[in-house]
Structure formats: C-alpha cells, structure tokens
Coordinates of C-alpha atoms in Angstrom, one line a residue:
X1 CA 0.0 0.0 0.0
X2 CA 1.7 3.3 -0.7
X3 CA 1.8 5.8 1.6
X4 CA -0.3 8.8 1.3
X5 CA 0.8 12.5 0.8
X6 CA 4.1 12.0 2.4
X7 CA 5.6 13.9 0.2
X8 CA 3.5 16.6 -0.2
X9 CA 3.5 16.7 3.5
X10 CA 7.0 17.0 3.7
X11 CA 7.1 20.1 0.7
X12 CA 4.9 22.4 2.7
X13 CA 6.7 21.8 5.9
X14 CA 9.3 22.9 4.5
X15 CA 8.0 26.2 2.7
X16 CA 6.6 26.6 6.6
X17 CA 10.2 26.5 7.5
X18 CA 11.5 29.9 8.9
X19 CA 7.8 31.4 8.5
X20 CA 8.8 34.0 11.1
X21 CA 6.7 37.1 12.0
X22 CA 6.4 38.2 8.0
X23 CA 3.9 39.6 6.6
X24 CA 0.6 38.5 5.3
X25 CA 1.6 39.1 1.8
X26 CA 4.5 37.3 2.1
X27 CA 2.8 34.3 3.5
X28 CA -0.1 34.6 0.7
X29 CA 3.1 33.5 -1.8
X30 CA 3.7 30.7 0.1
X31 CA 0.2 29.8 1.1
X32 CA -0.4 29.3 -2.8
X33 CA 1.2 25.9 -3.0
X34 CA -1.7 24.7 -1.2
X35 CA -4.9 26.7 -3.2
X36 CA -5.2 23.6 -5.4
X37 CA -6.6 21.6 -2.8
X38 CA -9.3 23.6 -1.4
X39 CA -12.6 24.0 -3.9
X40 CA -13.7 27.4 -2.9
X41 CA -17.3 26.5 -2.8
X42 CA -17.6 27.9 0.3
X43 CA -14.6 30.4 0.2
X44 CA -12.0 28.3 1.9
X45 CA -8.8 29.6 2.6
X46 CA -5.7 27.5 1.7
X47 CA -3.4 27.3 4.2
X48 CA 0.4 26.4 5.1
X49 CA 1.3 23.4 6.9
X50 CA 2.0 23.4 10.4
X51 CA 5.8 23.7 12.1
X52 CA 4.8 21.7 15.1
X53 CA 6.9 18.8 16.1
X54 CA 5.1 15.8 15.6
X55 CA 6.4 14.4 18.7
X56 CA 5.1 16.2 21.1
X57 CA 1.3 16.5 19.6
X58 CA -1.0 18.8 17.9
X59 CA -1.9 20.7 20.6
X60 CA 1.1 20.9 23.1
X61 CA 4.2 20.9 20.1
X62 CA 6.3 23.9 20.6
X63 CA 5.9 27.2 18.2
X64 CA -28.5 21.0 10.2
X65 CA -30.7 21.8 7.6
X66 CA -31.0 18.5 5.9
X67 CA -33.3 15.3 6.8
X68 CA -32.0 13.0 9.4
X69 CA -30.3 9.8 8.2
X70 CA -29.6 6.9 9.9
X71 CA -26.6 5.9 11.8
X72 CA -26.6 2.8 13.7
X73 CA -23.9 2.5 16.2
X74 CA -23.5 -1.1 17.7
X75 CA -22.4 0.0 20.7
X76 CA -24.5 2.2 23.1
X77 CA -24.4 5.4 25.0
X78 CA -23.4 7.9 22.3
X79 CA -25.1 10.1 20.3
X80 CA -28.9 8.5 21.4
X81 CA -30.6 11.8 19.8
X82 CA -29.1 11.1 16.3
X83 CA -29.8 7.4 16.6
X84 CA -33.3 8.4 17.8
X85 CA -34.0 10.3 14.6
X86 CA -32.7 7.5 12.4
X87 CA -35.2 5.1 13.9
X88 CA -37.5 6.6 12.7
X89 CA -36.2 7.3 8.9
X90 CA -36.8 5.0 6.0
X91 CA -36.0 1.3 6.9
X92 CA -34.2 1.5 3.8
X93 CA -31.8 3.9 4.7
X94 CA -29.9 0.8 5.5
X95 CA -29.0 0.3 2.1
X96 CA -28.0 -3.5 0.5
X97 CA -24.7 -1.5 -0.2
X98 CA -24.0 -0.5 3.3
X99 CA -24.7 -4.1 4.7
X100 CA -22.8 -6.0 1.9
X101 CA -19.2 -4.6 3.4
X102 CA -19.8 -3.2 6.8
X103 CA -19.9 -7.0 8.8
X104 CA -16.5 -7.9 6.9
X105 CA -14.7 -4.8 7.2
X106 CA -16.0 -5.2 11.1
X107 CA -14.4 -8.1 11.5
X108 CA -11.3 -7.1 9.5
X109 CA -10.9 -4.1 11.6
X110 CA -11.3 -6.2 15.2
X111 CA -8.5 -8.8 13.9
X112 CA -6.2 -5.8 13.5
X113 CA -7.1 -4.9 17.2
X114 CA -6.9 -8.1 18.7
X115 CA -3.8 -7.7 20.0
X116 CA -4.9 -4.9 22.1
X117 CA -7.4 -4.4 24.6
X118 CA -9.2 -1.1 25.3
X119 CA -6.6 1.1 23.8
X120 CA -8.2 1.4 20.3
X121 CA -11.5 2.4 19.4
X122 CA -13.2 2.2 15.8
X123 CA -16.1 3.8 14.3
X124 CA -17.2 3.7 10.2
X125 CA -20.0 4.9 8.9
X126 CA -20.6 4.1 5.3
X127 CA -21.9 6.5 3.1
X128 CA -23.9 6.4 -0.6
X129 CA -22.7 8.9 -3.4
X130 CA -19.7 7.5 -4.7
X131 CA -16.0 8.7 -4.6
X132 CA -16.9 12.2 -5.8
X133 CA -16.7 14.8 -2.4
X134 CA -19.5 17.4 -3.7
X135 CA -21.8 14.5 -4.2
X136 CA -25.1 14.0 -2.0
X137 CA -23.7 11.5 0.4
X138 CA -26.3 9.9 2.8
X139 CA -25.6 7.3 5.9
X140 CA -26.0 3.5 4.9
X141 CA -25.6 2.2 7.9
X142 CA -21.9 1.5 10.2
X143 CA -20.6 -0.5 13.3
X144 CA -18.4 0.6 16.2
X145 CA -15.8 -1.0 18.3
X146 CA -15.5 0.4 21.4
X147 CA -16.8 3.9 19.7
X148 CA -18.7 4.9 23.2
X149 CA -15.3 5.1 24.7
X150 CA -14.7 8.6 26.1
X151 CA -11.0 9.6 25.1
X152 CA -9.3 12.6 25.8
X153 CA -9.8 14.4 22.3
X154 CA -6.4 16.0 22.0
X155 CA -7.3 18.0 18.5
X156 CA -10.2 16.3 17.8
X157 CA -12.3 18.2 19.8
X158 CA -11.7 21.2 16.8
X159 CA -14.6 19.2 14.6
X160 CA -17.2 19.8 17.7
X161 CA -15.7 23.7 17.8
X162 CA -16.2 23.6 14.5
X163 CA -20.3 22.6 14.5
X164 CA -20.7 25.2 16.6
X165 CA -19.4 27.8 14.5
X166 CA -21.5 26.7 11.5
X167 CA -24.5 26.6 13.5
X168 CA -23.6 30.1 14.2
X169 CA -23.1 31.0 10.6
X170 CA -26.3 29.2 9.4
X171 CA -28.3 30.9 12.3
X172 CA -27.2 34.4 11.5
X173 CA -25.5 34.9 14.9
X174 CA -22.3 35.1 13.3
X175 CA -21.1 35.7 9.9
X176 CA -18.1 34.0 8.0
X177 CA -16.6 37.8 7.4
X178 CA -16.6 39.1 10.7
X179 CA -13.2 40.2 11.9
X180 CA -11.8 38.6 15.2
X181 CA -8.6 40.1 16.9
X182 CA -5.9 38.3 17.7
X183 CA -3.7 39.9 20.6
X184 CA -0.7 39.0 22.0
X185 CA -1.7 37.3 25.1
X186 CA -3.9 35.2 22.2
X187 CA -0.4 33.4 20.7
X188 CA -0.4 30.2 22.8
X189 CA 2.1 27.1 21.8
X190 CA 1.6 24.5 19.8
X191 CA 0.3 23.7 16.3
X192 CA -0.7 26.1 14.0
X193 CA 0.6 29.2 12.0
X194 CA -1.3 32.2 13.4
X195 CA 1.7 32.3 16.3
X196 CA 4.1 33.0 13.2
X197 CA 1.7 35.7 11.7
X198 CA 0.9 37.1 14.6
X199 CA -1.4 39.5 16.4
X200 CA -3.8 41.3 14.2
X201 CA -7.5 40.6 12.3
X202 CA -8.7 37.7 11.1
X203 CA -12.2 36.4 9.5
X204 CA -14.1 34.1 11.0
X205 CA -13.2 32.4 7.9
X206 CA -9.6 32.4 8.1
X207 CA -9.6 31.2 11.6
X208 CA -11.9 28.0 10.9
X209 CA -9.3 27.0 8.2
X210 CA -6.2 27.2 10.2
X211 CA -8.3 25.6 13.1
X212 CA -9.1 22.9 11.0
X213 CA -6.1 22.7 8.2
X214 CA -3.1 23.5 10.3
X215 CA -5.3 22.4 13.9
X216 CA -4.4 26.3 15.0
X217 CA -4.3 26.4 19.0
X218 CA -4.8 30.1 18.8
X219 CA -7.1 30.0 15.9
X220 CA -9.3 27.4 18.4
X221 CA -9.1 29.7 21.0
X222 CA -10.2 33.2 19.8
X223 CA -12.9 31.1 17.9
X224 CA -14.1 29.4 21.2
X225 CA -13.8 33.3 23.2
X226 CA -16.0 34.2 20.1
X227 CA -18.6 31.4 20.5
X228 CA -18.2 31.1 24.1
X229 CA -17.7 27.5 25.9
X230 CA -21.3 26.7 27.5
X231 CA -22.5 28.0 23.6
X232 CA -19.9 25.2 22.1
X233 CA -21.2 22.7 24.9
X234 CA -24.6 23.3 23.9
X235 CA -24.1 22.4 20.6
X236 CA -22.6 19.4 22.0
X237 CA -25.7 18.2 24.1
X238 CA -28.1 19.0 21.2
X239 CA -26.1 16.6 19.1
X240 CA -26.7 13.7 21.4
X241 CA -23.0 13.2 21.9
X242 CA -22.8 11.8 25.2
X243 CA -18.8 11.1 24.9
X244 CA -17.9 14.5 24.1
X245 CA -17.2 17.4 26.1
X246 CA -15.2 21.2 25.6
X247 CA -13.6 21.7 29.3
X248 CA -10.5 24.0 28.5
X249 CA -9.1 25.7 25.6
X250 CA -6.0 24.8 24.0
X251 CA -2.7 24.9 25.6
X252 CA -4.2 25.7 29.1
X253 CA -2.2 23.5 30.9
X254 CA -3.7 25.5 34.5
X255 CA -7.2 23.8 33.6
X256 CA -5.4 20.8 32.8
X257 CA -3.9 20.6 36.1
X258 CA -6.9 20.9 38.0
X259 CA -8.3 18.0 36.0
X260 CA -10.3 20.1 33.2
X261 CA -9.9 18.1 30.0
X262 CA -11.5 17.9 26.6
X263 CA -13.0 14.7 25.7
X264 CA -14.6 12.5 22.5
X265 CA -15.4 9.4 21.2
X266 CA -15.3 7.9 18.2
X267 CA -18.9 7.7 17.8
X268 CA -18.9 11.3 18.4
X269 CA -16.0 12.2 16.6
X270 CA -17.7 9.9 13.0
X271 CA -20.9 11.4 13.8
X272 CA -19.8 15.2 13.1
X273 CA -18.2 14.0 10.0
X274 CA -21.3 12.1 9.0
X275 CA -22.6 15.1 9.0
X276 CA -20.1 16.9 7.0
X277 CA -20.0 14.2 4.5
X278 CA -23.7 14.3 4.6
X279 CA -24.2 18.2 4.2
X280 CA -25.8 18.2 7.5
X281 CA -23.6 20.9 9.1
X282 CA -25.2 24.5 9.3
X283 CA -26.1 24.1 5.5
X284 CA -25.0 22.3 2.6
X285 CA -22.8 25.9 1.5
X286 CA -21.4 25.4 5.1
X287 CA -20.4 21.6 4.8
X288 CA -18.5 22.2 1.8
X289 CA -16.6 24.8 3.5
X290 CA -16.2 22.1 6.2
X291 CA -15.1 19.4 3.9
X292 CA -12.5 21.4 1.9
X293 CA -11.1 22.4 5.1
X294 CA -10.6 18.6 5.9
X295 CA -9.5 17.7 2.5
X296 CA -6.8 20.4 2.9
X297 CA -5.7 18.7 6.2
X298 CA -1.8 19.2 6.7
X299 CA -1.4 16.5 9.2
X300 CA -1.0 13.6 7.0
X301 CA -0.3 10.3 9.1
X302 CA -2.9 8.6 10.2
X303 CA -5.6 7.1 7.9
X304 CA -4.8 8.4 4.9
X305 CA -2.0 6.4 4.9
X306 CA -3.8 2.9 4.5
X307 CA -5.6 4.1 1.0
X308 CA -3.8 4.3 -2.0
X309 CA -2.6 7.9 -2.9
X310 CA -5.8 8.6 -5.3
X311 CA -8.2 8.5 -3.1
X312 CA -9.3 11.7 -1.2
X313 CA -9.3 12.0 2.4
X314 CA -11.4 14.3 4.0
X315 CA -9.9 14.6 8.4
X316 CA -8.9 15.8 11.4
X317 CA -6.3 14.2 13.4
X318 CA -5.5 14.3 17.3
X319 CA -2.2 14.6 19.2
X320 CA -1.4 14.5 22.8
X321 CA 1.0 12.8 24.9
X322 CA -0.2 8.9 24.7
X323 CA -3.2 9.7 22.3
X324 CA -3.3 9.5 18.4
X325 CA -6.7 9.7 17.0
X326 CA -7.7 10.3 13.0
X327 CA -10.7 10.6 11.6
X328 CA -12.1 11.4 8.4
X329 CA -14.4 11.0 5.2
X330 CA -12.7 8.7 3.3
X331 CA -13.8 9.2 -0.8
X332 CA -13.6 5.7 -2.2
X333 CA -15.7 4.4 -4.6
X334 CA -17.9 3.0 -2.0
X335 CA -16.9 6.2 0.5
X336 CA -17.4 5.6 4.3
X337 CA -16.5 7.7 7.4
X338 CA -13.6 6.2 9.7
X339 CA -12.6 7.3 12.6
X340 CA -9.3 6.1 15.1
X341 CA -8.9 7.0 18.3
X342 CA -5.5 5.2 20.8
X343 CA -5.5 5.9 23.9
X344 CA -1.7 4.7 25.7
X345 CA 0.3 3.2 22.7
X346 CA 3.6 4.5 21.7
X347 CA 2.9 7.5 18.8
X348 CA 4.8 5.1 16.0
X349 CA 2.6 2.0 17.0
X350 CA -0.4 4.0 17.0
X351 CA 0.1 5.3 13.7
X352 CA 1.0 2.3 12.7
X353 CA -2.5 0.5 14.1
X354 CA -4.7 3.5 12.6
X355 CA -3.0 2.6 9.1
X356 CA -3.1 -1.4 9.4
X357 CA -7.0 -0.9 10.7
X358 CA -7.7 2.0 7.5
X359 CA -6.3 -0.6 5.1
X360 CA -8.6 -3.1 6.8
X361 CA -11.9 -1.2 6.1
X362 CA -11.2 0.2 2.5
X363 CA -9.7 -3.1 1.4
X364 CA -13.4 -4.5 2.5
X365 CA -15.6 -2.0 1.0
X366 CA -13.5 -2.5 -2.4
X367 CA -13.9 -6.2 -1.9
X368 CA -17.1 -6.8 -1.6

C-alpha cells in the first residue's frame, strides 16, 4: 500500500520552515502551493502546513438543515438523539450496499485490534454517493468497536468547535466575514501558523481553516472566546453526543492541572463528519466549507496512509501525549467515514495501528 501525501507533506513543511513574524503578503506567496486543494465553494482559505513537532502533539508541540439519516452505532451510550432520529427514517436507509461490506470490514478491523485491549477504538460509517466529495452523500448504515469510549480528544475536539461555529453562521448569529482580533496574550504554543503571523485581524473564515487545516491552537481559542464554551457545549448536548465534552481551551495547561480536560469518542467524533460528509452541518454551503477544510488537512499520518494515494481523504487528526486519533471521510468508490482514536500506545505503533486498521476497512468496501 503506498503511503499517502508523504511527500507533499514533507514540501509544505518545509515552505513553513523559517515562516517568522512576516507579513501577510508574504505568507499569501507561500500559502499558494496549497490553493489547489481547497474547492472554494464555500470560500476556503488555503493554508500552510504546520511547524509543530510531531512528537510532542497537535496541541502541546512547541511554536442541520437536511433530513435525518440513519446511523446505527453497535455499541450504546453515544449520540442517542441522532440514533433516535434515524429510527424513525426509512428502513431502507440501510442500504444493500451498506450491509454487503460493513460485517466484513468489522471483522477485518477487530482482527487488527486483537492484540490490544481497550486502547483502540473504531467507528465507520458508510456512506452512498460515490468517490466524488461534492456529491449527496447519505448514511447506509456502520458498526463501532469500542466507539462509546470517552477519550481525551487531544485536536479532535476542533470538529465539535467547528459545529458550533456553523450553526452560528447558518443561524445568523455570526457571519463568516466578521473580523476577530488576535492579541498578544492570544499566541499560545503548539500547532498552527497564526503564532508565526501574529497579532492582528482575522475572518471568521480564516480562523476556521487554520483551526481545522493547520489544527491552529490560537485559531481554536479566539474562535471558542467568540462562541463562548457553554454556547460550544450546547451544541454538543443538542447533538446527542454523550462522549464528548469542551472543558479548556488549547494549551491551558492551569485547567489541565486541575483536572479540566477535553473529551470524545469515536462515535462522536464519526458522527460530526457524517454530517459533514452528509451536508448536515449549518447548511449544505457550510459543509462544503467544512469538507475542503478537511480535505486540505496538513497533518497527514494517520488514515490516509492505509488508501492508496488517489483516493481523497477528507480529516482531522488528534495529538497528545499517549493519544493518536484520526478521523475522516474517506472518498472511495464505496466512501465511508472512519474514525481512530488510541488511547496509551507509543505514537509510531499507534500510527502504525490507525493505518493497518484504514487498510482493513477500505480493502473490504473495495472487496465486496
């Protein structure tokens, strides 16, 4: 299996390289090597990749509108309001496609875990509509391994940030132009590029893309000040995701110490990109603004890694010390939602799990 984007990965790292305090111009020029991936449906701003050190983690590296479909999760406790709405959809939303891969990948997935216990959780949701990303994707039904698990989210937790905002956006209570500052007491560590370009203005816009693209700490955290936490929580609870929770922002290691932590599931974390995938979020405008934000991702490793090179991944990964998580819309020819999350495993044999178990489903949903 060849490995995905590695080496454009490793190109826009290095334009990142030296990005000091320069100007916005200066960074457009650079920013351009990126444009081609991001279908400005929405208005999606390409961004650069992110100088953080892998090793130490995304976050703590130095520097709907549309009918409900139906998810059925095998395991319970997670997400109950979505599931309740998809009882009561067409019992054909299940569709003979869905069911003629989902048991085998299933099982294909749990060998590739066997040899853990409850470190690894798996969620897949597989999706009608075909490899193209703009098409109308709908649910066709998914099974979960461990997925009501609550993990500490690490990044992850950007995609429930992220819900929020659109709801915002589609609800008129905010507006994808409005500009945020950024001060100086806003540049925290970590991922991201806004610490490079410093304090200033930014769009709403512009801050969802490096939130999501280059998993921006700062970015996260003048979007979350914006939105305000009980507002993001809300969102949350309305969703019916029972795993998930927005406790501290990024890089607020105070709150951590006092036990405040962000947490998600792989349920959770499947069922926001379902929704995504599905044109569920805010709008169907809004979800493509969503999904080219995700297909732009600059944080390679992970899933993407067990497809071959041609086939578009849509995610958000997750980095802390002794979590890994991925998760994402993967566009195969029969496309599906998968979603990783490790919990304890050394960050080379977690990787290394999320690509052996990605390789597992897509091999079955080609296969069957």
């Amino acid at each position: 299996m060849a490995t995905k984007r590695i080496d454009q990965d490793v190109e826009k790292r290095a334009l990142m390289a030296g990005a000091g305090p320069s100007s916005h111009v200066a960074q457009a020029g650079r920013l351009a090597v990126a444009a081609a991936a991001c279908v400005l449906l929405a208005g999606c701003t390409p961004f650069a990749a992110s100088g953080s050190d892998p090793a130490q983690g995304s976050e703590r590296a130095a520097g709907s509108a549309a009918p409900s479909v139906p998810t059925v999760f095998d395991s319970p406790g997670s997400g109950q309001a979505h599931r309740k709405n998809s009882a009561q959809a067409d019992e054909k939303g299940v569709s003979e496609h869905g069911a003629a891969w989902l048991t085998g990948a299933k099982q294909a997935a749990g060998r590739e875990l066997a040899a853990y216990d409850d470190e690894v959780s798996v969620t897949c949701v597989a999706l009608t509509g075909g490899s193209d990303p703009s098409a109308a994707h709908k649910e066709a039904g998914s099974f979960s391994i461990d997925g009501s698990t609550r993990r500490v989210s690490a990044s992850m937790i950007k995609l429930a940030v992220l819900a929020c905002a659109l709801d915002d956006v589609s609800a008129g209570d905010l507006s994808l132009d409005e500009q945020l500052a950024v001060t100086d007491s806003d540049l925290v560590g970590g991922s991201g590029v806004v610490q490079s370009l410093g304090a200033g203005s930014y769009t709403v816009r512009d801050l969802i893309g490096y939130m999501i693209s280059d998993s921006d700490n700062v970015a996260t955290n003048v979007l979350i000040d914006r939105l305000g936490m009980e507002r993001v929580n809300a969102s949350i609870e309305r969703r019916g995701l029972e795993g998930t929770v927005l406790a501290r922002k990024m890089m607020d290691d105070a709150a951590a110490a006092e036990g405040r932590e962000n947490y998600m599931s792989s349920d959770d974390a499947a069922a926001l990109l379902a929704e995504v995938a599905c044109a569920e979020q805010g709008s169907a405008e809004l979800s493509a603004l969503a999904r080219d934000c995700l297909l732009d991702q600059h944080d390679a490793p992970g899933i993407a890694d067990g497809v071959p090179e041609d086939v578009a991944v849509a995610h958000k990964t997750g980095t802390l010390a002794g979590a890994e998580h991925d998760g994402g819309i993967v566009y195969a020819e029969h496309p599906y939602v998968l979603v990783v999350m490790t919990e304890g495993l050394p960050e080379q044999e977690a990787l290394e799990c999320m690509a052996r178990v990605s390789a597992a489903v897509y091999d079955a949903s080609e296969n069957a």
